[in-house]
CSV table of C-alpha atoms and ligand atoms in Angstrom, one decimal:
chain,number,residue,atom,x,y,z
J,750,MET,CA,0.0,0.2,0.1
J,751,PRO,CA,1.7,3.5,-0.9
J,752,GLN,CA,1.9,6.4,1.6
J,753,ALA,CA,0.6,8.9,-0.6
J,754,VAL,CA,-1.6,9.1,-4.0
J,755,VAL,CA,-1.1,12.1,-6.4
J,756,ILE,CA,-4.0,12.7,-8.5
J,757,ILE,CA,-4.0,14.7,-11.5
J,758,GLY,CA,-6.0,15.2,-14.8
J,759,VAL,CA,-4.7,14.1,-18.1
J,760,GLN,CA,-7.1,16.1,-20.5
J,761,TRP,CA,-8.1,19.4,-20.2
J,762,GLY,CA,-9.8,19.4,-16.8
J,763,ASP,CA,-13.5,18.3,-15.9
J,764,GLU,CA,-12.1,14.4,-16.0
J,765,GLY,CA,-14.1,14.2,-12.8
J,766,LYS,CA,-10.9,14.1,-10.2
J,767,GLY,CA,-13.3,15.4,-7.5
J,768,LYS,CA,-14.9,11.6,-7.8
J,769,ILE,CA,-11.5,9.7,-7.7
J,770,VAL,CA,-10.2,12.0,-5.0
J,771,ASP,CA,-13.3,11.7,-3.0
J,772,TYR,CA,-12.9,7.8,-3.4
J,773,TYR,CA,-9.1,7.7,-2.2
J,774,ALA,CA,-9.7,10.5,0.5
J,775,SER,CA,-11.7,7.6,2.7
J,776,SER,CA,-8.2,6.2,3.6
J,777,ALA,CA,-6.2,9.3,3.8
J,778,ASP,CA,-5.2,11.6,6.7
J,779,MET,CA,-4.4,14.5,4.8
J,780,VAL,CA,-5.6,16.0,1.2
J,781,ALA,CA,-3.7,18.5,0.0
J,782,ARG,CA,-4.0,20.9,-3.1
J,783,PHE,CA,-0.9,22.2,-4.7
J,784,GLN,CA,-1.9,24.6,-7.8
J,785,GLY,CA,-4.8,26.4,-9.2
J,786,GLY,CA,-7.4,28.3,-7.6
J,787,ASN,CA,-10.9,28.4,-7.6
J,788,ASN,CA,-11.4,28.0,-11.2
J,789,ALA,CA,-11.4,24.3,-10.3
J,790,GLY,CA,-15.0,23.1,-10.0
J,791,HIS,CA,-15.2,19.7,-8.1
J,792,THR,CA,-18.6,18.2,-8.4
J,793,LEU,CA,-19.3,15.5,-5.7
J,794,VAL,CA,-22.5,13.2,-5.0
J,795,VAL,CA,-22.5,11.8,-1.5
J,796,ASP,CA,-25.7,10.1,-0.4
J,797,GLY,CA,-27.6,11.6,-3.6
J,798,LYS,CA,-26.5,15.3,-2.4
J,799,LYS,CA,-24.5,17.5,-4.7
J,800,THR,CA,-21.7,19.6,-3.2
J,801,ILE,CA,-19.6,21.8,-5.6
J,802,LEU,CA,-16.3,22.7,-3.9
J,803,HIS,CA,-13.9,25.3,-6.1
J,804,LEU,CA,-11.0,26.0,-3.8
J,805,ILE,CA,-11.5,23.5,-0.9
J,806,PRO,CA,-9.9,20.0,-1.2
J,807,SER,CA,-12.6,17.7,-1.7
J,808,GLY,CA,-11.6,15.5,1.1
J,809,ILE,CA,-13.3,17.8,3.6
J,810,LEU,CA,-16.2,15.7,3.1
J,811,HIS,CA,-14.3,12.6,5.2
J,812,PRO,CA,-14.6,13.8,8.7
J,813,HIS,CA,-11.0,12.4,9.6
J,814,ALA,CA,-9.2,14.0,6.6
J,815,LYS,CA,-7.1,17.3,7.0
J,816,CYS,CA,-7.3,19.4,4.0
J,817,LEU,CA,-4.3,21.8,3.1
J,818,ILE,CA,-4.1,24.3,0.8
J,819,GLY,CA,-0.5,24.9,-0.4
J,820,SER,CA,1.5,28.0,-1.5
J,821,GLY,CA,1.1,27.0,-5.2
J,822,VAL,CA,-2.5,27.6,-5.0
J,823,VAL,CA,-4.0,31.2,-5.6
J,824,VAL,CA,-6.4,32.1,-3.2
J,825,ASP,CA,-9.6,34.3,-3.4
J,826,PRO,CA,-10.4,34.7,0.2
J,827,GLU,CA,-13.8,35.7,-0.1
J,828,ASN,CA,-14.5,32.7,-2.0
J,829,PHE,CA,-12.7,30.6,0.8
J,830,LEU,CA,-14.8,31.8,3.2
J,831,GLN,CA,-17.8,31.4,1.1
J,832,GLU,CA,-16.9,27.4,0.9
J,833,VAL,CA,-16.4,27.6,4.9
J,834,GLU,CA,-19.9,28.9,5.1
J,835,ILE,CA,-21.4,26.4,2.9
J,836,LEU,CA,-19.5,23.5,4.6
J,837,ARG,CA,-20.4,24.7,8.0
J,838,LYS,CA,-24.0,24.8,6.9
J,839,ALA,CA,-23.8,21.5,5.8
J,840,GLY,CA,-23.0,20.4,9.1
J,841,ILE,CA,-19.5,19.7,8.9
J,842,ALA,CA,-17.8,20.4,12.1
J,843,ASN,CA,-14.4,21.8,13.5
J,844,LEU,CA,-13.5,23.5,9.9
J,845,GLU,CA,-10.5,25.4,11.8
J,846,GLU,CA,-8.8,22.3,12.9
J,847,ARG,CA,-9.4,20.4,9.6
J,848,ILE,CA,-8.4,23.2,6.8
J,849,TYR,CA,-4.8,24.4,6.6
J,850,LEU,CA,-4.2,27.5,4.6
J,851,SER,CA,-0.7,28.1,3.4
J,852,ASP,CA,0.6,31.8,4.9
J,853,ARG,CA,2.6,31.9,1.5
J,854,CYS,CA,-0.6,31.7,-0.7
J,855,HIS,CA,-0.9,34.6,-3.1
J,856,LEU,CA,-4.1,36.1,-2.8
J,857,ILE,CA,-6.8,36.8,-5.5
J,858,VAL,CA,-7.9,40.4,-4.9
J,859,ASP,CA,-10.6,42.6,-6.5
J,860,TYR,CA,-8.0,44.1,-9.4
J,861,HIS,CA,-7.3,40.4,-10.5
J,862,LYS,CA,-10.8,39.4,-11.2
J,863,HIS,CA,-11.3,43.0,-13.0
J,864,LEU,CA,-8.4,42.4,-15.1
J,865,ASP,CA,-9.3,38.8,-16.1
J,866,ALA,CA,-12.7,39.9,-17.0
J,867,ALA,CA,-11.7,42.9,-19.0
J,868,ARG,CA,-9.3,41.1,-20.8
J,869,GLU,CA,-11.8,38.3,-21.6
J,870,SER,CA,-14.3,41.0,-22.9
J,871,LYS,CA,-11.9,42.3,-25.5
J,872,LYS,CA,-12.5,40.7,-28.8
J,873,ALA,CA,-8.8,39.6,-30.0
J,874,GLY,CA,-6.9,37.1,-27.8
J,875,LYS,CA,-9.5,35.6,-26.0
J,876,ILE,CA,-8.7,32.6,-23.9
J,877,GLY,CA,-12.3,31.7,-22.4
J,878,THR,CA,-10.8,31.9,-18.8
J,879,THR,CA,-13.1,31.3,-15.8
J,880,LYS,CA,-12.8,34.8,-15.0
J,881,ARG,CA,-11.8,34.4,-11.5
J,882,GLY,CA,-8.8,36.4,-11.7
J,883,ILE,CA,-6.2,33.4,-11.7
J,884,GLY,CA,-3.9,34.4,-14.5
J,885,PRO,CA,-3.4,37.7,-13.2
J,886,ALA,CA,-2.8,36.9,-9.8
J,887,TYR,CA,0.1,34.3,-11.0
J,888,GLU,CA,1.5,37.3,-13.3
J,889,ASP,CA,1.9,38.9,-9.8
J,890,ARG,CA,3.5,36.4,-8.0
J,891,ALA,CA,6.2,35.8,-11.1
J,892,SER,CA,6.7,39.7,-11.3
J,893,ARG,CA,7.0,40.0,-7.3
J,894,ARG,CA,4.1,42.2,-6.9
J,895,GLY,CA,1.9,39.7,-5.2
J,896,LEU,CA,0.0,40.1,-1.8
J,897,ARG,CA,0.3,36.7,0.1
J,898,VAL,CA,-1.9,35.6,3.0
J,899,ALA,CA,1.0,36.4,5.5
J,900,ASP,CA,1.1,40.2,4.4
J,901,LEU,CA,-2.5,40.7,5.7
J,902,TYR,CA,-1.1,40.0,9.1
J,903,ASN,CA,1.5,43.3,8.7
J,904,GLU,CA,-0.9,45.9,8.1
J,905,SER,CA,1.8,48.6,7.0
J,906,ALA,CA,3.5,46.5,4.5
J,907,PHE,CA,0.3,45.7,3.2
J,908,GLU,CA,-0.6,48.8,2.7
J,909,GLU,CA,2.4,50.2,1.0
J,910,LYS,CA,2.2,47.2,-1.6
J,911,LEU,CA,-1.4,47.8,-1.9
J,912,LYS,CA,-0.7,51.5,-2.8
J,913,GLU,CA,1.8,50.7,-5.6
J,914,ASN,CA,-0.3,47.6,-7.0
J,915,LEU,CA,-3.2,50.2,-7.2
J,916,ALA,CA,-1.4,52.9,-8.8
J,917,GLU,CA,-0.6,50.3,-11.7
J,918,LYS,CA,-3.5,48.4,-11.7
J,919,ASN,CA,-5.9,51.2,-11.6
J,920,PHE,CA,-3.9,52.9,-14.6
J,921,LEU,CA,-4.5,49.6,-16.5
J,922,LEU,CA,-8.2,49.1,-15.5
J,923,LYS,CA,-9.3,53.0,-16.2
J,924,GLN,CA,-7.1,54.1,-19.1
J,925,TYR,CA,-6.4,50.8,-20.9
J,926,TYR,CA,-9.5,48.9,-20.6
J,927,GLY,CA,-11.9,51.7,-19.5
J,928,VAL,CA,-13.6,49.8,-16.8
J,929,GLU,CA,-13.9,50.6,-12.9
J,930,SER,CA,-11.0,51.2,-11.0
J,931,VAL,CA,-10.6,50.0,-7.2
J,932,SER,CA,-10.4,51.9,-4.1
J,933,MET,CA,-7.8,52.0,-1.6
J,934,GLU,CA,-10.0,52.8,1.3
J,935,SER,CA,-12.9,50.5,0.7
J,936,PHE,CA,-10.1,47.6,-0.2
J,937,LEU,CA,-8.4,48.3,3.2
J,938,ALA,CA,-11.6,47.8,5.2
J,939,LYS,CA,-12.8,44.9,3.1
J,940,TYR,CA,-9.2,43.0,3.9
J,941,LYS,CA,-9.0,44.2,7.4
J,942,ASP,CA,-12.2,42.0,7.8
J,943,ILE,CA,-11.2,38.9,5.7
J,944,ALA,CA,-7.9,38.9,7.3
J,945,ARG,CA,-9.4,38.4,10.7
J,946,LYS,CA,-11.8,35.7,9.4
J,947,LEU,CA,-9.3,33.8,7.7
J,948,LYS,CA,-6.8,33.7,10.7
J,949,PRO,CA,-8.0,30.3,12.3
J,950,PHE,CA,-7.4,28.7,9.2
J,951,VAL,CA,-3.2,30.1,8.4
J,952,ARG,CA,-0.8,27.7,9.1
J,953,ASP,CA,2.9,26.7,7.9
J,954,VAL,CA,1.4,24.2,5.5
J,955,SER,CA,5.1,23.0,4.4
J,956,ALA,CA,5.8,22.3,8.0
J,957,GLU,CA,2.6,20.4,8.9
J,958,LEU,CA,3.0,18.1,5.6
J,959,PHE,CA,6.7,17.6,6.6
J,960,GLN,CA,5.7,16.1,10.0
J,961,ALA,CA,2.9,14.2,8.7
J,962,ILE,CA,4.9,12.7,6.3
J,963,ASP,CA,7.5,11.5,8.9
J,964,GLU,CA,4.9,10.2,10.8
J,965,ASP,CA,3.8,7.8,7.9
J,966,LYS,CA,0.4,9.4,7.8
J,967,LYS,CA,-1.4,9.1,4.4
J,968,ILE,CA,-1.5,11.9,2.0
J,969,LEU,CA,-3.8,12.5,-0.8
J,970,TYR,CA,-2.6,15.3,-3.4
J,971,GLU,CA,-5.3,16.8,-5.5
J,972,GLY,CA,-4.5,18.5,-8.8
J,973,ALA,CA,-6.8,20.7,-10.6
J,974,GLN,CA,-7.3,21.4,-14.7
J,975,GLY,CA,-5.5,18.9,-16.5
J,976,VAL,CA,-1.9,18.3,-18.3
J,977,LEU,CA,-3.3,19.9,-21.7
J,978,LEU,CA,-4.0,23.2,-19.5
J,979,ASP,CA,-0.6,23.1,-18.1
J,980,VAL,CA,1.2,26.5,-18.5
J,981,ASP,CA,4.3,24.8,-20.3
J,982,TYR,CA,3.2,21.7,-21.7
J,983,GLY,CA,-0.6,22.3,-22.2
J,984,THR,CA,-1.8,23.8,-25.7
J,985,TYR,CA,-0.5,27.2,-25.0
J,986,PRO,CA,-1.7,29.8,-24.7
J,987,TYR,CA,-5.1,27.9,-24.3
J,988,VAL,CA,-3.9,27.1,-21.0
J,989,THR,CA,-4.5,27.8,-17.4
J,990,SER,CA,-1.5,29.9,-15.3
J,991,SER,CA,0.0,27.3,-13.2
J,992,GLN,CA,1.7,23.7,-13.5
J,993,THR,CA,-0.7,20.9,-13.6
J,994,LEU,CA,2.0,18.1,-13.6
J,995,PRO,CA,2.6,15.7,-10.7
J,996,SER,CA,5.7,17.5,-9.9
J,997,GLN,CA,4.0,20.2,-8.8
J,998,ALA,CA,2.9,18.6,-5.8
J,999,ALA,CA,6.0,18.7,-4.0
J,1000,LEU,CA,6.8,22.5,-5.2
J,1001,GLY,CA,3.0,23.8,-4.5
J,1002,LEU,CA,3.1,22.3,-0.9
J,1003,GLY,CA,6.8,22.9,0.0
J,1004,ALA,CA,7.6,19.4,1.1
J,1005,ARG,CA,8.8,16.0,-0.7
J,1006,VAL,CA,6.2,13.9,-1.7
J,1007,PRO,CA,6.8,10.6,-0.1
J,1008,LYS,CA,8.9,8.1,-1.7
J,1009,ASP,CA,5.9,5.1,-1.8
J,1010,THR,CA,3.8,7.2,-3.8
J,1011,LEU,CA,1.2,6.1,-6.7
J,1012,PHE,CA,0.8,8.9,-9.3
J,1013,VAL,CA,-2.9,8.3,-11.1
J,1014,GLY,CA,-3.6,10.4,-14.0
J,1015,VAL,CA,-7.6,10.7,-14.4
J,1016,ILE,CA,-9.2,10.3,-18.1
J,1017,LYS,CA,-12.8,10.7,-19.2
J,1018,ALA,CA,-13.6,8.1,-21.4
J,1019,TYR,CA,-14.4,10.6,-24.1
J,1020,SER,CA,-12.8,14.2,-24.3
J,1021,THR,CA,-14.4,17.6,-23.2
J,1022,ARG,CA,-12.9,21.3,-23.1
J,1023,VAL,CA,-14.2,24.5,-21.9
J,1024,GLY,CA,-13.1,27.6,-23.4
J,1025,GLU,CA,-11.2,28.6,-26.4
J,1026,GLY,CA,-8.4,26.4,-28.1
J,1027,PRO,CA,-7.8,23.6,-30.5
J,1028,PHE,CA,-9.8,20.4,-30.1
J,1029,PRO,CA,-8.9,18.1,-32.9
J,1030,THR,CA,-11.8,15.3,-32.0
J,1031,GLU,CA,-14.3,17.9,-31.2
J,1032,LEU,CA,-17.9,16.7,-32.4
J,1033,THR,CA,-20.0,19.8,-33.3
J,1034,ASP,CA,-22.7,17.8,-34.6
J,1035,ALA,CA,-25.8,16.4,-33.0
J,1036,PHE,CA,-23.9,13.6,-31.5
J,1037,GLY,CA,-21.8,16.2,-29.6
J,1038,ASP,CA,-25.0,17.3,-28.2
J,1039,GLN,CA,-26.1,14.3,-27.2
J,1040,LEU,CA,-22.7,13.3,-25.1
J,1041,ARG,CA,-23.2,16.8,-23.8
J,1042,GLU,CA,-26.7,16.1,-22.5
J,1043,SER,CA,-26.1,12.3,-21.4
J,1044,GLY,CA,-22.6,13.4,-19.6
J,1045,SER,CA,-23.9,16.6,-18.2
J,1046,GLU,CA,-21.0,18.2,-19.6
J,1047,TYR,CA,-21.5,21.9,-18.1
J,1048,GLY,CA,-18.9,23.6,-16.2
J,1049,ALA,CA,-19.1,23.3,-12.5
J,1050,THR,CA,-17.4,26.7,-11.8
J,1051,THR,CA,-18.8,29.0,-14.8
J,1052,GLY,CA,-22.0,26.8,-16.1
J,1053,ARG,CA,-20.6,27.0,-19.6
J,1054,PRO,CA,-21.3,24.1,-21.9
J,1055,ARG,CA,-18.4,21.8,-22.3
J,1056,ARG,CA,-17.1,21.0,-25.8
J,1057,CYS,CA,-17.5,17.4,-26.3
J,1058,GLY,CA,-15.6,14.8,-28.8
J,1059,TRP,CA,-14.2,11.3,-29.1
J,1060,LEU,CA,-11.1,10.1,-26.7
J,1061,ASP,CA,-8.2,11.5,-28.2
J,1062,LEU,CA,-5.4,9.1,-27.3
J,1063,VAL,CA,-2.6,11.1,-29.1
J,1064,ALA,CA,-3.4,13.5,-26.3
J,1065,VAL,CA,-3.4,11.2,-23.7
J,1066,LYS,CA,-0.1,9.6,-24.8
J,1067,TYR,CA,1.4,12.8,-24.9
J,1068,ALA,CA,0.0,13.9,-21.5
J,1069,VAL,CA,1.1,10.5,-20.2
J,1070,GLN,CA,4.5,11.4,-21.5
J,1071,VAL,CA,5.1,14.7,-19.9
J,1072,SER,CA,3.6,13.9,-16.6
J,1073,GLY,CA,5.6,10.2,-16.2
J,1074,ILE,CA,1.8,8.8,-15.0
J,1075,LYS,CA,1.9,5.4,-15.2
J,1076,ASN,CA,-1.4,4.7,-13.9
J,1077,LEU,CA,-4.9,6.0,-14.7
J,1078,ALA,CA,-8.2,6.0,-13.6
J,1079,ILE,CA,-11.3,6.5,-16.3
J,1080,THR,CA,-14.6,8.0,-15.6
J,1081,LYS,CA,-17.8,8.3,-17.3
J,1082,ALA,CA,-17.5,5.0,-19.0
J,1083,ASP,CA,-21.3,4.6,-18.4
J,1084,VAL,CA,-22.0,7.6,-20.3
J,1085,LEU,CA,-20.8,5.6,-23.7
J,1086,SER,CA,-23.1,2.8,-22.9
J,1087,GLY,CA,-25.6,2.2,-25.9
J,1088,ILE,CA,-23.2,3.8,-28.4
J,1089,SER,CA,-22.4,0.7,-30.9
J,1090,GLU,CA,-19.2,2.0,-32.4
J,1091,LEU,CA,-16.7,4.0,-30.4
J,1092,LYS,CA,-14.0,6.2,-32.2
J,1093,VAL,CA,-10.6,6.9,-30.8
J,1094,CYS,CA,-8.0,9.3,-32.1
J,1095,ILE,CA,-4.6,7.3,-32.8
J,1096,ALA,CA,-2.9,10.1,-34.9
J,1097,TYR,CA,-3.4,13.4,-36.4
J,1098,GLU,CA,-2.9,14.1,-40.1
J,1099,TYR,CA,-1.4,17.2,-40.9
J,1100,GLN,CA,-0.3,18.3,-44.7
J,1101,GLY,CA,-0.5,14.7,-45.9
J,1102,LYS,CA,1.7,13.5,-42.8
J,1103,ARG,CA,0.8,11.7,-39.7
J,1104,ILE,CA,1.5,13.6,-36.2
J,1105,HIS,CA,2.0,11.7,-33.2
J,1106,THR,CA,2.2,14.1,-30.3
J,1107,ILE,CA,0.9,17.4,-29.5
J,1108,PRO,CA,3.0,20.0,-31.5
J,1109,ALA,CA,4.3,23.0,-29.6
J,1110,ASP,CA,3.0,25.6,-32.3
J,1111,THR,CA,-0.3,25.2,-31.2
J,1112,SER,CA,-1.8,26.9,-34.3
J,1113,ILE,CA,-1.0,23.3,-36.1
J,1114,LEU,CA,-3.3,21.4,-33.5
J,1115,SER,CA,-6.5,23.6,-34.8
J,1116,LYS,CA,-5.6,22.1,-38.3
J,1117,VAL,CA,-4.9,18.9,-38.0
J,1118,LYS,CA,-7.4,15.8,-39.0
J,1119,PRO,CA,-7.9,13.3,-36.5
J,1120,VAL,CA,-7.1,9.5,-37.7
J,1121,TYR,CA,-9.7,7.3,-35.8
J,1122,GLU,CA,-9.6,3.7,-34.9
J,1123,THR,CA,-13.2,2.1,-34.5
J,1124,LEU,CA,-14.0,0.0,-31.6
J,1125,PRO,CA,-17.1,-1.7,-30.7
J,1126,GLY,CA,-19.2,-0.1,-28.0
J,1127,TRP,CA,-21.4,-1.9,-24.9
J,1128,ASN,CA,-25.0,-2.0,-24.3
J,1129,GLU,CA,-24.9,-3.0,-20.6
J,1130,ASP,CA,-25.9,-0.6,-17.8
J,1131,LEU,CA,-22.6,-0.1,-15.6
J,1132,THR,CA,-24.0,1.6,-12.8
J,1133,GLN,CA,-24.3,-1.6,-10.5
J,1134,VAL,CA,-21.2,-3.3,-11.9
J,1135,ARG,CA,-18.7,-3.4,-8.8
J,1136,ASN,CA,-16.1,-6.3,-9.9
J,1137,PRO,CA,-13.5,-6.2,-12.5
J,1138,GLN,CA,-14.4,-9.9,-13.7
J,1139,ASP,CA,-18.2,-8.2,-14.4
J,1140,ILE,CA,-16.9,-5.4,-16.8
J,1141,PRO,CA,-18.3,-6.1,-20.3
J,1142,GLN,CA,-16.0,-7.5,-22.9
J,1143,SER,CA,-16.4,-4.5,-25.2
J,1144,LEU,CA,-15.3,-2.3,-22.4
J,1145,GLN,CA,-12.6,-4.3,-21.6
J,1146,ASN,CA,-11.2,-3.9,-24.8
J,1147,TYR,CA,-11.7,-0.5,-24.7
J,1148,LEU,CA,-9.7,-0.2,-21.6
J,1149,ARG,CA,-7.0,-2.6,-22.8
J,1150,PHE,CA,-6.8,-0.7,-26.2
J,1151,ILE,CA,-6.2,2.9,-24.0
J,1152,GLU,CA,-3.5,0.6,-21.9
J,1153,ASN,CA,-1.7,-0.5,-24.7
J,1154,PHE,CA,-1.5,2.7,-26.5
J,1155,THR,CA,-0.3,4.8,-23.8
J,1156,GLY,CA,1.6,2.2,-21.8
J,1157,THR,CA,-0.3,2.7,-18.9
J,1158,ARG,CA,-2.1,0.4,-16.4
J,1159,ILE,CA,-5.9,1.4,-15.7
J,1160,ASN,CA,-6.5,1.2,-11.7
J,1161,LEU,CA,-10.0,2.6,-11.6
J,1162,VAL,CA,-13.2,2.8,-13.7
J,1163,SER,CA,-15.8,5.0,-12.3
J,1164,THR,CA,-19.4,4.3,-13.8
J,1165,GLY,CA,-21.4,7.0,-12.3
J,1166,ALA,CA,-21.7,10.1,-10.1
J,1167,GLY,CA,-22.1,8.5,-6.7
J,1168,ARG,CA,-19.4,7.7,-4.3
J,1169,GLU,CA,-19.8,3.8,-4.7
J,1170,ALA,CA,-20.1,3.7,-8.5
J,1171,VAL,CA,-16.5,2.6,-8.9
J,1172,ILE,CA,-14.8,-0.6,-10.3
J,1173,ASP,CA,-11.4,-0.7,-8.3
J,1174,ILE,CA,-9.2,-2.9,-10.2
J,1175,GLN,CA,-6.0,-2.7,-8.3
J,1176,LYS,CA,-7.0,-1.9,-4.5
J,1177,ALA,CA,-3.9,0.2,-4.3
J,1178,PHE,CA,-4.4,2.7,-1.3
X,1263,LIG,P1,-8.3,30.3,-16.1
X,1263,LIG,O1,-7.6,29.2,-15.7
X,1263,LIG,O2,-9.3,30.8,-15.6
X,1263,LIG,O3,-7.1,31.4,-16.4
X,1263,LIG,O4,-8.7,29.6,-17.6
X,1263,LIG,C1,-7.6,29.3,-18.7
X,1263,LIG,C2,-8.2,28.1,-19.3
X,1263,LIG,O5,-8.2,26.9,-18.4
X,1263,LIG,C3,-9.8,28.2,-19.9
X,1263,LIG,O6,-9.8,27.6,-21.1
X,1263,LIG,C4,-10.6,27.6,-18.9
X,1263,LIG,O7,-11.9,26.9,-19.0
X,1263,LIG,C5,-9.6,26.3,-18.5
X,1263,LIG,N1,-10.0,26.0,-17.1
X,1263,LIG,C6,-9.4,26.3,-15.8
X,1263,LIG,N2,-9.7,25.4,-15.0
X,1263,LIG,C7,-10.5,24.8,-15.3
X,1263,LIG,C8,-10.9,23.5,-15.0
X,1263,LIG,O8,-11.0,23.5,-13.5
X,1263,LIG,N3,-11.6,22.7,-15.4
X,1263,LIG,C9,-11.9,22.8,-17.0
X,1263,LIG,N4,-11.2,23.9,-17.9
X,1263,LIG,C10,-10.6,24.7,-16.8
């Protein structure tokens, strides 16, 4: 049994990681987030009740698990406090003892959200972001202008930094984008209150995790978004602004990942994407609409309809290569039940030649033609299947095909939204 599991998305996010994290979290002492922010949306269904979390790790619904938000995460404190309230109202106790927020996290503040929205409202250069201020907050981190959680507790330094930031941001907001600026006075008053409310959750997350690893505690690392949205290895510039690869788990929490760690990449049995950017296997026809409806493919954060398409194994194989993932969990296999023939993309065609990877020049990806292999589908209702030996033959073939093509092992098959709808092939954690 490994001491830790790192879970990441292998496609363009929305693979159903929340469900897989929730499954493994039943054995975990700590669940830790290491990148992204409230652009993520994890839908969990427990006892038929739906909970959507954006920032606080999904493990919070397991009463024994401590939830860590590492320094690699950008935190919108208002969103954080709203989620705390939702959880409190849902009867989840001892939140202050269970949620640890790193004092090194960068804050997403009002001007980040305004800048994100203003950029997205321009016609050219749209990324299709979640408009949560994620990109501008990471920009400030890299340019060393960011406000961090620890700054909230040093009033004079906070004010000084804010003054400098507002001079620049308000100029951009007002003069360049022609939108409303942010007032210093109301900002300071608001963040004073936020600082007080946030205080019980603020910790040295690195030190807490260091100790937990030393004590052989079981750790679950919860990735957000997916490899193809990674700022370096994704379909740049149509990506998020953080690193989504498993190596970010150590960096974004400030502690080593235990030697005995299982790395699990989550894929959906087909492909989806929200926002702009190339998507070679996208289905813009009635069948794409049918997939969206049967898979409830609407964004958990923004409610946007997700673009749907066949499983792109070229993209998955590339993601496996850059992330080093050897084990996969596959979700939403049930959504494909009843489709007689399933296509999987095994190469791209571009200017008469075949491509077998994701090219660095993203503009090529929007011009490629997918080359498909057709596999037989299955008709069986999967929602009650729990044992690996009960997996229908055609689904078994589909899984083997993915494994052989990508050089991975499939550990888990998720067959429905509920916590119990999982076929655990390996019983690894
Ligand atoms: P941002 O992260 O809000 O800057 O958005 C950048 C891109 O990543 C956009 O295409 C978003 O739709 C996408 N994105 C960000 N977070 C998620 C997620 O959790 N699931 C799926 N797509 C996401």
